Coordinates of C-alpha atoms in Angstrom, one line a residue:
Chain X
X265 CA 0.0 0.0 0.0
X266 CA 2.9 2.3 0.8
X267 CA 4.2 1.6 -2.6
X268 CA 0.9 2.5 -4.2
X269 CA 1.0 5.8 -2.3
X270 CA 4.6 6.4 -3.3
X271 CA 3.5 6.0 -6.9
X272 CA 1.1 8.9 -6.8
X273 CA 3.8 11.7 -6.7
X274 CA 5.9 9.8 -9.3
X275 CA 2.9 9.7 -11.6
X276 CA 2.2 13.4 -11.2
X277 CA 5.8 14.4 -11.7
X278 CA 6.3 12.2 -14.8
X279 CA 3.0 13.4 -16.3
X280 CA 4.0 17.0 -15.8
X281 CA 7.5 16.4 -17.1
X282 CA 6.3 14.7 -20.3
X283 CA 3.5 17.1 -21.1
X284 CA 4.6 19.6 -23.7
X285 CA 3.0 22.7 -22.3
X286 CA 3.4 23.7 -18.7
X287 CA 0.2 23.6 -16.7
X288 CA -1.6 27.0 -16.5
X289 CA -1.9 28.7 -13.1
X290 CA -5.3 28.1 -11.6
X291 CA -6.0 24.9 -13.4
X292 CA -5.9 21.4 -12.1
X293 CA -4.9 20.6 -8.5
X294 CA -3.5 23.5 -6.5
X295 CA 0.3 24.0 -6.8
X296 CA 0.4 21.9 -10.1
X297 CA 1.7 24.9 -12.1
X298 CA 4.5 25.4 -9.6
X299 CA 5.9 21.9 -10.1
X300 CA 7.9 22.8 -13.3
X301 CA 9.6 25.7 -11.5
X302 CA 10.4 23.8 -8.3
X303 CA 10.4 20.1 -7.8
X304 CA 9.7 20.4 -4.1
X305 CA 6.1 21.2 -4.9
X306 CA 5.5 17.7 -6.2
X307 CA 5.0 16.4 -2.6
X308 CA 2.5 19.1 -1.8
X309 CA 0.6 18.5 -5.0
X310 CA 0.6 14.8 -4.3
X311 CA -0.7 15.3 -0.8
X312 CA -3.6 17.5 -2.2
X313 CA -4.4 14.7 -4.6
X314 CA -4.1 11.9 -2.0
X315 CA -6.0 13.4 0.9
X316 CA -9.5 13.1 -0.4
X317 CA -9.3 9.4 -1.4
X318 CA -6.0 7.5 -1.4
X319 CA -4.9 8.3 2.2
X320 CA -8.4 7.6 3.7
X321 CA -8.5 4.4 1.6
X322 CA -5.3 3.0 2.9
X323 CA -5.9 4.2 6.5
X324 CA -9.4 2.7 6.3
X325 CA -7.9 -0.7 5.2
X326 CA -5.3 -0.7 8.0
X327 CA -7.7 0.6 10.7
X328 CA -10.5 -1.7 9.7
X329 CA -8.2 -4.7 9.7
X330 CA -6.9 -4.1 13.3
X331 CA -9.2 -6.3 15.3
X332 CA -11.5 -7.8 12.7
X333 CA -8.5 -9.1 10.8
X334 CA -7.2 -11.0 13.8
X335 CA -10.6 -12.3 14.5
X336 CA -11.0 -13.5 11.0
X337 CA -7.7 -15.3 11.0
X338 CA -8.6 -16.9 14.3
X339 CA -5.6 -15.3 16.0
X340 CA -7.4 -12.9 18.3
X341 CA -8.1 -15.7 20.8
X342 CA -4.4 -16.6 21.0
X343 CA -3.4 -12.9 21.4
X344 CA -5.8 -12.7 24.4
X345 CA -4.6 -16.0 25.9
X346 CA -1.3 -14.4 26.5
X347 CA -1.9 -12.2 29.6
X348 CA -1.8 -9.0 27.6
X349 CA -5.2 -7.6 28.4
X350 CA -7.7 -6.3 26.0
X351 CA -7.1 -2.7 26.7
X352 CA -3.5 -3.0 25.9
X353 CA -4.2 -4.9 22.7
X354 CA -6.6 -2.1 21.7
X355 CA -4.0 0.6 22.5
X356 CA -1.3 -1.3 20.6
X357 CA -3.5 -1.7 17.6
X358 CA -4.4 2.0 17.6
X359 CA -0.8 3.0 17.9
X360 CA -0.1 0.7 14.9
X361 CA -2.8 2.4 12.9
X362 CA -1.4 5.9 13.9
X363 CA 2.1 4.7 12.9
X364 CA 0.8 3.7 9.5
X365 CA -0.8 7.2 9.1
X366 CA 2.6 8.8 9.7
X367 CA 4.4 6.3 7.4
X368 CA 1.8 6.8 4.7
X369 CA 2.1 10.6 4.7
X370 CA 5.8 10.6 4.9
X371 CA 6.0 8.2 2.0
X372 CA 4.0 10.6 -0.2
X373 CA 6.1 13.6 0.9
X374 CA 9.4 11.8 0.6
X375 CA 8.8 10.2 -2.7
X376 CA 7.4 13.5 -4.0
X377 CA 10.5 15.4 -2.9
X378 CA 12.8 12.7 -4.4
X379 CA 11.1 12.5 -7.8
X380 CA 10.7 16.3 -7.9
X381 CA 14.3 16.8 -7.2
X382 CA 15.2 14.2 -9.9
X383 CA 13.0 15.7 -12.7
X384 CA 12.8 19.4 -11.9
X385 CA 15.0 22.2 -10.7
X386 CA 15.0 22.7 -6.9
X387 CA 15.3 26.1 -5.4
X388 CA 13.8 28.5 -2.8
X389 CA 10.2 27.8 -2.4
X390 CA 7.4 30.3 -2.9
X391 CA 4.8 30.3 -0.1
X392 CA 1.1 31.0 -0.5
X393 CA 1.8 34.5 0.8
X394 CA 4.2 35.2 -2.0
X395 CA 7.3 35.1 0.2
X396 CA 10.1 32.8 -0.6
X397 CA 11.9 30.5 1.9
X398 CA 15.1 28.5 1.6
X399 CA 15.2 24.8 0.6
X400 CA 16.1 23.8 4.2
X401 CA 13.1 25.7 5.7
X402 CA 10.9 24.2 3.0
X403 CA 11.8 20.7 4.1
X404 CA 10.9 21.7 7.6
X405 CA 7.5 23.0 6.4
X406 CA 7.0 19.7 4.4
X407 CA 7.5 17.7 7.6
X408 CA 5.1 20.0 9.4
X409 CA 2.6 19.4 6.7
X410 CA 3.2 15.7 7.0
X411 CA 2.6 16.0 10.7
X412 CA -0.6 17.9 10.1
X413 CA -1.9 15.3 7.7
X414 CA -1.0 12.5 10.1
X415 CA -2.9 14.1 12.9
X416 CA -5.8 14.7 10.4
X417 CA -6.1 10.9 9.9
X418 CA -6.1 9.9 13.5
X419 CA -9.9 10.5 13.9
X420 CA -10.5 8.2 10.9
X421 CA -8.2 5.6 12.4
X422 CA -10.2 5.7 15.7
X423 CA -13.4 5.2 13.8
X424 CA -11.9 2.3 11.9
X425 CA -10.7 0.7 15.1
X426 CA -14.2 0.9 16.6
X427 CA -15.9 -0.5 13.5
X428 CA -13.3 -3.2 13.5
X429 CA -14.4 -4.3 17.0
X430 CA -17.9 -4.7 15.8
X431 CA -17.4 -7.4 13.2
X432 CA -15.2 -10.4 12.4
X433 CA -15.3 -9.7 8.7
X434 CA -12.3 -7.3 8.1
X435 CA -13.5 -6.3 4.6
X436 CA -16.8 -5.1 6.1
X437 CA -14.9 -2.9 8.6
X438 CA -12.6 -1.5 6.0
X439 CA -15.4 -0.7 3.6
X440 CA -17.5 0.9 6.3
X441 CA -14.6 3.1 7.4
X442 CA -13.8 4.2 3.8
X443 CA -17.5 4.8 3.1
X444 CA -17.7 7.0 6.3
X445 CA -14.8 9.1 5.1
X446 CA -16.4 9.6 1.7
X447 CA -19.8 10.5 3.4
X448 CA -18.0 13.0 5.6
X449 CA -16.4 14.7 2.6
X450 CA -19.7 14.7 0.7
X451 CA -21.5 16.3 3.6
X452 CA -18.6 18.8 3.9
X453 CA -19.2 19.8 0.3
X454 CA -22.9 20.6 0.7
X455 CA -23.6 24.1 1.9
X456 CA -27.0 22.8 3.3
X457 CA -25.1 21.1 6.1
X458 CA -23.0 24.1 7.0
X459 CA -23.9 23.8 10.7
X460 CA -22.4 20.3 10.7
X461 CA -19.2 21.1 8.9
X462 CA -17.0 22.0 11.9
X463 CA -17.9 18.7 13.4
X464 CA -16.8 16.5 10.5
X465 CA -13.5 14.8 10.9
X466 CA -12.6 15.7 7.3
X467 CA -13.3 19.4 7.9
X468 CA -9.7 20.6 8.3
X469 CA -8.1 18.0 6.0
X470 CA -7.2 20.4 3.2
X471 CA -6.4 23.3 5.5
X472 CA -2.8 22.1 5.9
X473 CA -2.1 24.9 3.4
X474 CA -2.2 27.2 6.3
X475 CA 1.2 26.0 7.2
X476 CA 2.5 27.3 3.9
X477 CA 1.7 30.9 4.7
X478 CA 4.0 33.5 6.1
X479 CA 3.8 33.8 9.1
X480 CA 2.4 30.4 9.7
X481 CA -1.3 30.3 10.6
X482 CA -1.4 27.9 13.5
X483 CA -5.1 28.2 14.2
X484 CA -6.2 25.4 11.9
X485 CA -3.5 23.2 13.2
X486 CA -4.8 23.6 16.7
X487 CA -8.4 23.3 15.7
X488 CA -7.6 20.2 13.7
X489 CA -5.7 18.6 16.5
X490 CA -8.5 19.3 19.0
X491 CA -11.1 17.9 16.6
X492 CA -9.1 14.7 15.9
X493 CA -8.4 14.2 19.6
X494 CA -12.2 14.5 20.2
X495 CA -12.9 11.8 17.6
X496 CA -10.1 9.6 18.9
X497 CA -11.4 9.9 22.5
X498 CA -15.0 9.2 21.6
X499 CA -14.4 6.3 19.3
X500 CA -11.5 5.0 21.4
X501 CA -13.9 4.9 24.3
X502 CA -16.6 3.2 22.2
X503 CA -14.1 0.7 21.0
X504 CA -13.1 0.0 24.6
X505 CA -16.7 -0.5 25.6
X506 CA -17.3 -2.9 22.7
X507 CA -14.1 -4.8 22.9
X508 CA -14.0 -5.5 26.6
X509 CA -17.6 -6.7 26.7
X510 CA -17.3 -8.7 23.5
X511 CA -17.3 -12.5 23.6
X512 CA -14.2 -13.6 21.6
X513 CA -15.2 -16.7 19.7
X514 CA -12.4 -16.9 17.2
Chain P
X1345 CA -24.6 -8.3 34.1
X1346 CA -24.1 -4.8 35.6
X1347 CA -20.4 -5.2 35.1
X1348 CA -21.0 -5.3 31.3
X1349 CA -22.7 -2.0 31.4
X1350 CA -19.9 -0.5 33.5
X1351 CA -17.5 -1.1 30.6
X1352 CA -19.5 1.4 28.5
X1353 CA -19.2 4.1 31.0
X1354 CA -16.1 5.7 29.5
X1355 CA -17.8 5.9 26.1
X1356 CA -20.7 7.7 27.6
X1357 CA -18.6 10.0 29.8
X1358 CA -16.3 11.0 27.0
X1359 CA -19.2 11.8 24.7
X1360 CA -20.9 13.8 27.4
X1361 CA -17.8 15.8 28.3
X1362 CA -17.2 16.7 24.7
X1363 CA -20.8 17.7 24.1
X1364 CA -20.8 19.8 27.3
X1365 CA -17.5 21.4 26.3
X1366 CA -18.8 22.2 22.9
X1367 CA -21.9 23.8 24.3
X1368 CA -20.1 25.7 27.1
X1369 CA -17.5 27.4 25.0
X1370 CA -19.8 29.6 22.9
X1371 CA -21.7 30.4 26.1
X1372 CA -18.5 31.6 27.8
X1373 CA -17.7 33.8 24.9
X1374 CA -21.1 35.6 25.3
X1375 CA -20.5 36.3 29.0
X1376 CA -21.7 39.7 30.0
X1377 CA -19.3 42.6 30.2
X1378 CA -19.9 45.7 32.3
X1379 CA -18.1 48.9 31.4
X1380 CA -18.7 52.4 32.7
X1381 CA -21.6 53.9 30.8
X1382 CA -21.0 56.2 27.9
X1383 CA -23.2 58.3 25.7
X1384 CA -23.1 57.7 21.9
X1385 CA -21.3 61.0 21.6
X1386 CA -18.6 59.8 24.0
X1387 CA -18.2 56.6 22.1
X1388 CA -17.9 58.5 18.8
X1389 CA -15.2 60.6 20.4
X1390 CA -13.5 57.5 21.6
X1391 CA -13.3 56.4 18.0
X1392 CA -12.1 59.8 16.9
X1393 CA -9.4 59.9 19.5
X1394 CA -8.1 56.5 18.6
X1395 CA -4.4 56.9 17.9
X1396 CA -3.6 53.2 17.9
X1397 CA -2.3 52.6 14.4
X1398 CA -0.2 49.5 14.7
X1399 CA -1.8 46.2 15.1
X1400 CA -2.1 42.7 13.8
X1401 CA -5.1 40.5 13.9
X1402 CA -7.4 38.1 12.2
X1403 CA -10.6 39.4 10.6
X1404 CA -13.6 37.2 9.7
X1405 CA -16.2 38.3 7.2
X1406 CA -19.6 36.6 7.0
X1407 CA -22.1 37.7 4.4
X1408 CA -25.6 36.4 4.4
X1409 CA -27.1 38.5 1.6
X1410 CA -29.4 35.8 0.3
X1411 CA -27.4 35.6 -2.9
X1412 CA -26.2 32.3 -4.6
X1413 CA -22.7 31.4 -3.4
X1414 CA -20.5 32.9 -6.0
X1415 CA -17.2 31.6 -4.6
X1416 CA -18.0 28.0 -5.4
X1417 CA -18.9 28.7 -9.0
X1418 CA -16.1 31.2 -9.5
X1419 CA -13.3 28.9 -8.6
X1420 CA -14.6 26.1 -10.8
X1421 CA -14.8 28.3 -13.8
X1422 CA -11.1 29.1 -13.6
X1423 CA -11.3 32.3 -15.6
X1424 CA -7.7 33.2 -16.2
X1425 CA -7.2 36.4 -14.3
X1426 CA -8.7 39.7 -15.4
X1427 CA -12.2 39.6 -14.0
X1428 CA -11.7 42.1 -11.3
X1429 CA -15.3 43.1 -10.9
X1430 CA -16.3 39.5 -10.2
X1431 CA -13.5 39.0 -7.8
X1432 CA -14.4 42.2 -6.0
X1433 CA -18.0 41.1 -5.8
X1434 CA -16.8 37.7 -4.5
X1435 CA -14.7 39.4 -1.8
X1436 CA -17.7 41.4 -0.7
X1437 CA -20.3 38.7 -0.7
X1438 CA -18.4 35.6 0.3
X1439 CA -17.2 34.4 3.7
X1440 CA -13.6 35.1 4.3
X1441 CA -10.9 35.0 6.8
X1442 CA -8.1 37.6 6.5
X1443 CA -5.1 38.5 8.5
X1444 CA -4.3 42.1 8.8
X1445 CA -1.1 43.8 9.8
X1446 CA -0.9 47.5 10.2
X1447 CA 2.1 49.6 11.2
X1448 CA 1.5 53.2 11.1
X1449 CA -0.1 55.1 8.3
X1450 CA 1.8 53.7 5.4
X1451 CA 2.5 50.1 6.1
X1452 CA -0.4 47.6 5.7
X1453 CA -0.7 44.1 4.7
X1454 CA -4.0 42.2 4.2
X1455 CA -3.9 38.4 3.6
X1456 CA -7.1 37.0 2.4
X1457 CA -6.8 33.3 3.3
X1458 CA -8.6 31.2 0.7
X1459 CA -8.4 27.4 0.8
X1460 CA -5.1 26.4 -0.7
X1461 CA -4.6 29.9 -1.9
X1462 CA -4.1 33.4 -0.7
X1463 CA -4.6 36.9 -2.0
X1464 CA -2.4 39.6 -0.5
X1465 CA -2.4 43.4 -0.5
X1466 CA 0.8 44.9 0.7
X1467 CA 1.2 48.6 1.1
X1468 CA 4.6 49.8 2.0
X1469 CA 5.1 53.5 1.6
X1470 CA 4.7 54.3 -2.1
X1471 CA 4.7 50.7 -3.2
X1472 CA 1.5 48.7 -3.4
X1473 CA 1.6 45.1 -4.3
X1474 CA -1.3 42.8 -5.1
X1475 CA -0.5 39.1 -4.9
X1476 CA -2.7 36.3 -6.0
X1477 CA -1.2 32.9 -5.3
X1478 CA -3.8 31.0 -7.4
X1479 CA -2.9 32.9 -10.6
X1480 CA 0.7 33.3 -9.5
X1481 CA 0.6 36.9 -10.3
X1482 CA 2.0 40.0 -8.5
X1483 CA 0.7 43.4 -9.5
X1484 CA 2.7 46.4 -8.6
X1485 CA 1.1 49.8 -8.3
X1486 CA 3.4 52.7 -7.7
X1487 CA 1.7 55.5 -5.8
X1488 CA 2.8 59.0 -6.7
X1489 CA 4.1 60.7 -3.5
X1490 CA 1.4 63.4 -3.4
X1491 CA -1.4 60.8 -3.4
X1492 CA -0.1 59.2 -0.2
X1493 CA -2.7 57.8 2.0
X1494 CA -5.5 58.3 -0.5
X1495 CA -4.8 55.6 -3.0
X1496 CA -7.6 53.3 -4.0
X1497 CA -7.4 49.8 -2.7
X1498 CA -8.9 47.6 -5.4
X1499 CA -10.8 44.8 -3.9
X1500 CA -9.4 44.5 -0.5
X1501 CA -11.5 43.6 2.5
X1502 CA -12.0 46.8 4.4
X1503 CA -10.8 46.8 8.0
X1504 CA -13.4 47.5 10.6
X1505 CA -12.0 51.0 11.1
X1506 CA -12.5 51.9 7.5
X1507 CA -16.0 50.5 7.4
X1508 CA -17.0 52.3 10.6
X1509 CA -15.7 55.6 9.4
X1510 CA -17.9 55.3 6.3
X1511 CA -21.0 54.7 8.4
X1512 CA -20.2 57.5 10.8
X1513 CA -20.0 59.9 7.9
X1514 CA -23.6 59.0 7.2
X1515 CA -24.7 59.9 10.6
X1516 CA -27.3 62.6 10.1
X1517 CA -30.7 63.4 11.4
X1518 CA -32.1 60.4 9.7
X1519 CA -30.3 58.1 12.1
X1520 CA -30.8 57.2 15.7
X1521 CA -27.5 56.5 17.4
X1522 CA -27.6 54.5 20.7
X1523 CA -25.2 52.5 22.8
X1524 CA -26.3 49.0 23.4
X1525 CA -25.1 46.5 26.0
X1526 CA -21.4 46.2 26.3
X1527 CA -19.9 43.2 24.5
X1528 CA -16.7 41.3 24.1
X1529 CA -14.9 41.0 20.7
X1530 CA -11.6 39.1 20.2
X1531 CA -11.2 38.9 24.0
X1532 CA -11.5 42.7 24.4
X1533 CA -14.3 44.6 26.1
X1534 CA -16.2 46.9 23.8
X1535 CA -19.0 49.4 23.6
X1536 CA -21.6 48.5 21.1
X1537 CA -22.7 51.6 19.0
X1538 CA -26.0 51.0 17.2
X1539 CA -27.2 53.1 14.3
X1540 CA -30.9 52.7 13.4
X1541 CA -32.6 54.4 10.5
X1542 CA -35.4 56.6 11.9
X1543 CA -37.7 55.6 9.1
X1544 CA -38.1 51.9 8.5
X1545 CA -40.0 52.2 5.3
X1546 CA -37.4 53.8 3.1
X1547 CA -34.6 51.4 3.6
X1548 CA -33.7 47.7 3.8
X1549 CA -31.1 48.3 6.5
X1550 CA -32.5 47.4 9.9
X1551 CA -29.5 48.5 12.0
X1552 CA -25.8 48.9 11.9
X1553 CA -23.9 48.0 15.0
X1554 CA -20.2 48.9 15.6
X1555 CA -18.3 47.4 18.6
X1556 CA -15.7 49.9 19.8
X1557 CA -12.8 48.7 21.9
X1558 CA -13.2 50.3 25.3
X1559 CA -9.5 50.9 25.7
X1560 CA -8.2 52.1 22.3
X1561 CA -11.3 53.2 20.5
X1562 CA -10.6 50.8 17.6
X1563 CA -13.7 49.5 15.9
X1564 CA -13.6 45.7 16.4
X1565 CA -16.8 44.6 14.8
X1566 CA -19.2 45.9 12.3
X1567 CA -22.5 44.1 11.7
X1568 CA -25.3 45.2 9.4
X1569 CA -28.7 43.7 10.0
X1570 CA -31.4 43.8 7.4
X1571 CA -34.9 45.0 8.2
X1572 CA -36.9 42.4 10.1
X1573 CA -33.9 40.0 10.5
X1574 CA -32.2 38.9 13.7
X1575 CA -29.0 37.4 12.2
X1576 CA -26.6 40.0 10.7
X1577 CA -26.6 40.1 6.9
X1578 CA -23.0 41.3 6.9
X1579 CA -20.5 40.8 9.6
X1580 CA -16.9 41.9 9.8
X1581 CA -15.1 41.2 13.0
X1582 CA -11.7 40.7 14.6
X1583 CA -11.4 37.2 15.9
X1584 CA -7.9 37.9 17.1
X1585 CA -6.2 41.1 17.8
X1586 CA -2.7 42.1 19.0
X1587 CA -1.7 45.7 19.5
X1588 CA 1.9 45.0 19.2
X1589 CA 3.8 46.4 16.2
X1590 CA 4.2 43.7 13.6
X1591 CA 7.6 42.6 12.3
X1592 CA 8.9 44.9 9.6
X1593 CA 9.7 42.2 7.2
X1594 CA 6.0 41.3 6.9
X1595 CA 5.6 44.5 4.8
X1596 CA 8.6 43.6 2.6
X1597 CA 7.4 42.1 -0.6
X1598 CA 9.5 40.8 -3.5
X1599 CA 7.6 39.0 -6.3
X1600 CA 8.7 35.4 -6.2
X1601 CA 10.7 33.9 -9.0
X1602 CA 8.5 32.5 -11.8
X1603 CA 5.5 34.7 -11.0
X1604 CA 3.9 36.9 -13.5
X1605 CA 4.6 40.5 -12.6
X1606 CA 2.4 43.3 -13.8
X1607 CA 3.0 47.0 -13.6
X1608 CA -0.1 49.0 -13.3
X1609 CA -0.7 52.7 -13.5
X1610 CA -2.7 54.1 -10.8
X1611 CA -6.2 53.5 -12.1
X1612 CA -8.8 56.3 -12.1
X1613 CA -11.4 54.3 -10.4
X1614 CA -14.7 55.8 -9.4
X1615 CA -15.2 55.1 -5.7
X1616 CA -16.5 51.6 -5.6
X1617 CA -19.5 52.2 -3.4
X1618 CA -20.4 55.3 -5.4
X1619 CA -21.4 57.1 -2.2
X1620 CA -21.3 60.9 -2.5
X1621 CA -17.7 61.6 -1.5
X1622 CA -17.7 64.6 -3.7
X1623 CA -14.2 64.2 -5.1
X1624 CA -15.1 61.7 -7.7
X1625 CA -16.3 63.9 -10.5
X1626 CA -15.8 61.3 -13.1
X1627 CA -18.4 59.0 -11.6
X1628 CA -20.7 58.2 -14.5
X1629 CA -23.9 57.7 -12.5
X1630 CA -26.3 59.9 -10.7
X1631 CA -27.1 59.9 -7.0
X1632 CA -30.6 60.7 -5.7
X1633 CA -31.7 60.9 -2.2
X1634 CA -29.5 61.1 0.9
X1635 CA -28.8 59.0 3.9
X1636 CA -30.4 55.6 4.1
X1637 CA -32.6 55.9 1.0
X1638 CA -29.9 56.8 -1.5
X1639 CA -30.5 55.5 -5.0
X1640 CA -27.7 55.3 -7.4
X1641 CA -28.4 55.4 -11.1
X1642 CA -26.0 54.2 -13.7
X1643 CA -26.7 55.3 -17.3
X1644 CA -27.8 53.0 -20.1
X1645 CA -25.3 50.4 -21.1
X1646 CA -23.8 49.9 -17.7
X1647 CA -25.0 46.4 -17.5
X1648 CA -23.0 44.4 -20.0
X1649 CA -25.0 42.2 -22.4
X1650 CA -23.1 39.0 -21.5
X1651 CA -24.3 39.4 -18.0
X1652 CA -27.9 40.1 -18.7
X1653 CA -28.1 37.3 -21.3
X1654 CA -26.5 34.6 -19.3
X1655 CA -28.9 32.0 -17.9
X1656 CA -27.5 32.6 -14.4
X1657 CA -28.8 36.1 -14.6
X1658 CA -32.3 35.0 -15.3
X1659 CA -32.2 32.6 -12.5
X1660 CA -30.8 35.0 -9.9
X1661 CA -33.1 37.9 -10.8
X1662 CA -36.8 38.5 -10.8
X1663 CA -38.6 40.0 -13.7
X1664 CA -40.6 43.2 -13.2
X1665 CA -42.2 45.6 -15.6
X1666 CA -39.1 47.8 -16.0
X1667 CA -36.6 45.0 -16.3
X1668 CA -35.1 42.6 -13.8
X1669 CA -34.5 42.9 -10.1
X1670 CA -31.7 41.3 -8.1
X1671 CA -32.8 41.3 -4.5
X1672 CA -30.6 40.7 -1.5
X1673 CA -31.4 41.3 2.1
X1674 CA -29.5 44.6 2.1
X1675 CA -29.5 45.8 -1.4
X1676 CA -31.9 45.9 -4.4
X1677 CA -30.6 46.2 -7.9
X1678 CA -32.9 47.1 -10.8
X1679 CA -31.6 46.5 -14.3
X1680 CA -33.9 48.0 -16.8
X1681 CA -34.4 46.6 -20.3
X1682 CA -32.4 49.4 -21.9
X1683 CA -29.4 48.7 -19.6
X1684 CA -29.8 51.4 -16.9
X1685 CA -28.9 50.2 -13.4
X1686 CA -30.5 51.4 -10.2
X1687 CA -28.9 50.4 -6.9
X1688 CA -30.1 51.2 -3.4
X1689 CA -30.7 49.8 0.1
X1690 CA -34.4 50.6 -0.6
X1691 CA -37.5 48.6 -1.4
X1692 CA -37.9 47.7 -5.0
X1693 CA -40.9 50.1 -5.5
X1694 CA -38.6 53.0 -4.9
X1695 CA -36.2 51.8 -7.5
X1696 CA -39.1 51.4 -9.9
X1697 CA -40.3 54.9 -9.4
X1698 CA -36.8 56.2 -9.8
X1699 CA -36.5 54.4 -13.1
X1700 CA -39.9 55.7 -14.2
X1701 CA -39.0 59.2 -13.2
X1702 CA -35.6 59.2 -14.9

């Protein structure tokens, strides 16, 4: 799955490199027109492309598989025979899903930066505010963005973990998690549900661009972290409730 | 069996705590403030005396004019640059968050933060830069020295101070000025100055309220409420405010490499709102009435045919005898069949009679 994610920036970079005319400003995904001028924008463009579908998809697969996958393979029983405790198993599984979120975003950012550097010139980076920063600082900003996106996906991981405790069919849990992320984004796009928007876990997903302003706008980072922590707390607690009361049969 | 239920307690408790927290935070923000009483006159003087001219903060603008959302359609269209009128309209009618930095009279920076993009206005002495990250263009306007301080600012979001000044100019016998309950804006205590038109039949504006910082006299919030509405139709407020002088390098702007740089002569714009400032003699329209029931008339041909013939136009407007009416909660616009345009914060009938009279 990480390989598939790594392929996205490569695909973007190669497509832009091979096309005869440079992309026009304001067309296609944001930042696409900057790619030809500076290869470091490949990772940002790739993140924009990945956030709505690919990242939730892979996170949904991993988070949905956490408990249900073990149950399906019949290994959950054995895990719990070892005096490890259900709470601890749950925590370890969530930590695993979180680690995957981080690995997935870093994969996209790193492979984007590498392919960008290979195919395009690299130089000082233009921020959204029109100011330019050095390559070193831009790598720092890229890592910050990766951190932001990782945090953004924690809420979805917690939801996936909870759904995974409900069933022994991992595919069902994966599908349900992914469907939820799509539903949240569809609701987020409808102005009729405006009152609901700040409560959707996908609400701040694309606001990572606030980290590319000068000075950095930290508000959305904080709001996002708070929202994701809320989701992780609620669904973590639900998963705890379900998992410790569940009869483990397989 | 009870033990099974106990396991669900954390889930219930966490949900309850978060719900309670979410409900309590807005309540806290609305906590009552009590300041020494002031008359409207004193509050006005407080604004006039305000000498605070360096600040940085975040401004939020919310428009609820009952118009279709232009921002969504505009970005999808992807019109390559140029359409300044549409972009100015979008700035005025959409919801925006902007960061504002002001240092003294001649250093300003406004950053309108769009999703994945940003539009900037940087004023540093005689240099004015407009930056649009989506189009990757920087526009430079050199201001001749004698025009200092009076240059037009195409399409920027006005700061509360600028908006409030405009309304206070309009204070005349047609307006009742009162001071409402003290409020809190951006964590600062404020007097709430309310302007109400004395006659409710001639205008669509129900009231204009301006929150004035009790310490510095800075206007912190401007809200315009339409006749018969409780929610403001237009709201501009500071959500964060710091009175410290911002860093000097915030006002330094160099167009980034690769960006399109345009040089622009100082345009001879008519004042955008068309209000009777007096010093815009080249304004093509006519202004009738004064105060709240002002009607502005633009001569035939002001409405471009592409606009009136587009299907969007027919959808957004309402046909009347004289032509078509675009109604919003605060403003009515009548476009006659021969292309004259009448604009005013007045009922449609008044525009119709103005059109018939002209």
